[in-house]
Amino acid sequence: MSRTIGLLVCLSVVAMDITAGVLGIKAEAAQDQMKHVKLWLFECKEPSHEAFTLGAAAASLLGLAHVIANMLGTCTICSQEGTQKSSPSRHCSLACLLLTWAALAIGLALLVIGTISNHKSRATCGFTDRHYLFVGGILCFVHAGFSTGYYLTATA
C-alpha cells in the first residue's frame, strides 16, 4: 500500500515538474511577443505581465516539487554505514539527489531572473538576457528525471 502511495506521489512530482517546464516555456513565448529593440548586444524591451505570472508559477511549482520529492525519498546521506560500504543503489541515489539539487538551483535561479526581468516596474535596456525562462523550463524537465531516479533508487 505504501509503495502505491509513493508511486502516486512520485507521479505527482513529475506532473508538477512537467507543468513547471511547460509554464516556463510559455513564459518565454509570452516574453518574446513583447516589443524588443535590439542594437548589437544591447536590447530594450517592455515587460510582459503574462510572462511574469507564468514564470512565477513555474518557479513555485519547481520549488514545491523539489520539497515533495525530498520528503518522499528516504534520507540516503544519513545512514549508519559509510559511503564506501554502501550499495551501488545507494551511490546512485546520492548522485540523483545531488543532481536534483543542482537542477533546482540552476533552474530556479534562471526562472527567477527571467521572472524579475518581466516585472511591471522594470523596463530594461542592457545586454541581452533572453532565454532564461526557456532554459529554466527545460531544467524543470531535467529535475523531473532526476527526482524520479532518486525515488526509484532510494526505495530499491
Tab-separated table of C-alpha atoms in Angstrom:
chain	number	residue	atom	x	y	z
A	1	MET	CA	0.000	0.000	0.000
A	2	SER	CA	2.741	2.493	0.914
A	3	ARG	CA	4.599	1.622	-2.305
A	4	THR	CA	1.472	2.542	-4.299
A	5	ILE	CA	1.126	5.838	-2.441
A	6	GLY	CA	4.829	6.550	-3.019
A	7	LEU	CA	4.410	5.861	-6.716
A	8	LEU	CA	1.407	8.196	-6.920
A	9	VAL	CA	3.301	10.944	-5.113
A	10	CYS	CA	6.274	10.401	-7.431
A	11	LEU	CA	3.984	10.732	-10.446
A	12	SER	CA	2.511	13.923	-8.999
A	13	VAL	CA	6.046	15.329	-8.557
A	14	VAL	CA	6.776	14.508	-12.203
A	15	ALA	CA	3.478	16.130	-13.234
A	16	MET	CA	4.362	19.294	-11.265
A	17	ASP	CA	7.827	19.420	-12.855
A	18	ILE	CA	6.403	18.940	-16.350
A	19	THR	CA	3.784	21.625	-15.700
A	20	ALA	CA	6.507	23.967	-14.428
A	21	GLY	CA	8.556	23.280	-17.559
A	22	VAL	CA	5.635	23.996	-19.859
A	23	LEU	CA	4.836	27.194	-17.944
A	24	GLY	CA	8.478	28.329	-18.219
A	25	ILE	CA	8.485	27.749	-21.969
A	26	LYS	CA	5.130	29.538	-22.343
A	27	ALA	CA	6.511	32.446	-20.296
A	28	GLU	CA	9.412	32.681	-22.733
A	29	ALA	CA	6.950	32.734	-25.640
A	30	ALA	CA	4.914	35.481	-23.951
A	31	GLN	CA	8.088	37.480	-23.348
A	32	ASP	CA	9.100	37.153	-26.997
A	33	GLN	CA	5.772	38.670	-28.110
A	34	MET	CA	6.577	41.982	-26.435
A	35	LYS	CA	8.377	44.823	-28.195
A	36	HIS	CA	12.118	44.405	-28.436
A	37	VAL	CA	14.525	46.953	-29.849
A	38	LYS	CA	17.916	45.381	-30.381
A	39	LEU	CA	21.190	47.047	-31.336
A	40	TRP	CA	24.159	44.666	-31.425
A	41	LEU	CA	24.468	43.318	-27.875
A	42	PHE	CA	22.120	45.849	-26.295
A	43	GLU	CA	18.381	45.360	-26.109
A	44	CYS	CA	15.452	47.372	-24.793
A	45	LYS	CA	12.250	45.566	-24.001
A	46	GLU	CA	8.901	46.084	-22.403
A	47	PRO	CA	7.985	43.768	-19.528
A	48	SER	CA	5.268	41.169	-20.074
A	49	HIS	CA	2.766	40.627	-17.266
A	50	GLU	CA	1.827	37.231	-18.684
A	51	ALA	CA	5.472	36.137	-18.705
A	52	PHE	CA	5.811	37.405	-15.139
A	53	THR	CA	2.865	35.361	-13.846
A	54	LEU	CA	3.786	32.240	-15.823
A	55	GLY	CA	7.407	32.454	-14.659
A	56	ALA	CA	6.361	32.921	-11.034
A	57	ALA	CA	4.025	29.929	-11.287
A	58	ALA	CA	6.780	27.807	-12.860
A	59	ALA	CA	9.264	28.739	-10.129
A	60	SER	CA	6.713	27.989	-7.419
A	61	LEU	CA	5.842	24.600	-8.899
A	62	LEU	CA	9.506	23.672	-9.267
A	63	GLY	CA	10.166	24.535	-5.621
A	64	LEU	CA	7.101	22.631	-4.415
A	65	ALA	CA	8.005	19.582	-6.499
A	66	HIS	CA	11.512	19.610	-5.057
A	67	VAL	CA	10.273	19.790	-1.468
A	68	ILE	CA	7.853	16.907	-2.014
A	69	ALA	CA	10.480	14.814	-3.825
A	70	ASN	CA	12.951	15.250	-0.977
A	71	MET	CA	10.327	14.392	1.619
A	72	LEU	CA	9.304	11.332	-0.400
A	73	GLY	CA	12.772	9.852	-0.775
A	74	THR	CA	14.449	8.396	2.231
A	75	CYS	CA	17.497	10.096	3.657
A	76	THR	CA	20.361	8.391	1.867
A	77	ILE	CA	23.097	10.582	3.289
A	78	CYS	CA	22.134	9.994	6.939
A	79	SER	CA	22.942	6.312	7.119
A	80	GLN	CA	24.702	4.225	9.748
A	81	GLU	CA	27.214	2.739	7.314
A	82	GLY	CA	29.942	4.633	5.498
A	83	THR	CA	29.735	5.502	1.833
A	84	GLN	CA	32.475	3.016	0.937
A	85	LYS	CA	30.455	0.081	2.330
A	86	SER	CA	27.117	1.151	0.874
A	87	SER	CA	25.448	-0.499	-2.103
A	88	PRO	CA	25.631	0.794	-5.688
A	89	SER	CA	21.937	1.649	-5.415
A	90	ARG	CA	22.702	3.970	-2.519
A	91	HIS	CA	25.515	5.620	-4.501
A	92	CYS	CA	23.167	6.126	-7.455
A	93	SER	CA	20.535	7.540	-5.106
A	94	LEU	CA	23.037	10.020	-3.689
A	95	ALA	CA	24.126	11.042	-7.197
A	96	CYS	CA	20.490	11.591	-8.234
A	97	LEU	CA	19.877	13.605	-5.073
A	98	LEU	CA	22.846	15.882	-5.766
A	99	LEU	CA	21.856	16.291	-9.425
A	100	THR	CA	18.288	17.088	-8.324
A	101	TRP	CA	19.637	19.871	-6.112
A	102	ALA	CA	21.809	21.178	-8.962
A	103	ALA	CA	18.857	21.195	-11.387
A	104	LEU	CA	16.766	23.010	-8.772
A	105	ALA	CA	19.411	25.630	-8.031
A	106	ILE	CA	20.172	26.477	-11.652
A	107	GLY	CA	16.588	26.128	-12.922
A	108	LEU	CA	15.074	28.160	-10.097
A	109	ALA	CA	17.711	30.866	-10.482
A	110	LEU	CA	17.026	31.149	-14.223
A	111	LEU	CA	13.254	31.209	-13.715
A	112	VAL	CA	13.528	33.893	-11.037
A	113	ILE	CA	15.892	36.023	-13.157
A	114	GLY	CA	13.539	35.731	-16.139
A	115	THR	CA	10.518	36.484	-13.975
A	116	ILE	CA	12.081	39.528	-12.317
A	117	SER	CA	13.088	40.928	-15.699
A	118	ASN	CA	9.383	40.942	-16.612
A	119	HIS	CA	8.207	42.852	-13.546
A	120	LYS	CA	5.974	45.809	-14.497
A	121	SER	CA	8.132	48.469	-12.902
A	122	ARG	CA	11.187	47.265	-14.765
A	123	ALA	CA	11.523	48.305	-18.374
A	124	THR	CA	15.132	47.420	-19.055
A	125	CYS	CA	17.814	48.296	-21.508
A	126	GLY	CA	21.079	46.478	-21.410
A	127	PHE	CA	22.776	43.288	-22.524
A	128	THR	CA	20.515	40.656	-23.970
A	129	ASP	CA	19.077	38.449	-21.252
A	130	ARG	CA	16.808	36.264	-23.274
A	131	HIS	CA	16.099	32.566	-22.957
A	132	TYR	CA	16.346	32.460	-19.155
A	133	LEU	CA	12.745	31.297	-18.874
A	134	PHE	CA	13.171	28.731	-21.647
A	135	VAL	CA	16.296	27.162	-20.160
A	136	GLY	CA	14.715	27.249	-16.698
A	137	GLY	CA	11.709	25.409	-18.138
A	138	ILE	CA	13.961	22.775	-19.700
A	139	LEU	CA	15.699	22.297	-16.349
A	140	CYS	CA	12.293	21.578	-14.810
A	141	PHE	CA	12.122	18.522	-17.087
A	142	VAL	CA	15.648	17.547	-16.031
A	143	HIS	CA	14.576	17.908	-12.405
A	144	ALA	CA	11.664	15.540	-13.053
A	145	GLY	CA	14.028	12.898	-14.409
A	146	PHE	CA	16.478	13.110	-11.532
A	147	SER	CA	13.660	13.202	-8.953
A	148	THR	CA	12.235	10.015	-10.428
A	149	GLY	CA	15.683	8.432	-10.411
A	150	TYR	CA	16.164	9.496	-6.797
A	151	TYR	CA	12.846	7.971	-5.724
A	152	LEU	CA	13.429	4.720	-7.592
A	153	THR	CA	16.954	4.208	-6.275
A	154	ALA	CA	16.174	5.359	-2.731
A	155	THR	CA	13.319	2.893	-2.371
A	156	ALA	CA	15.009	-0.027	-4.164
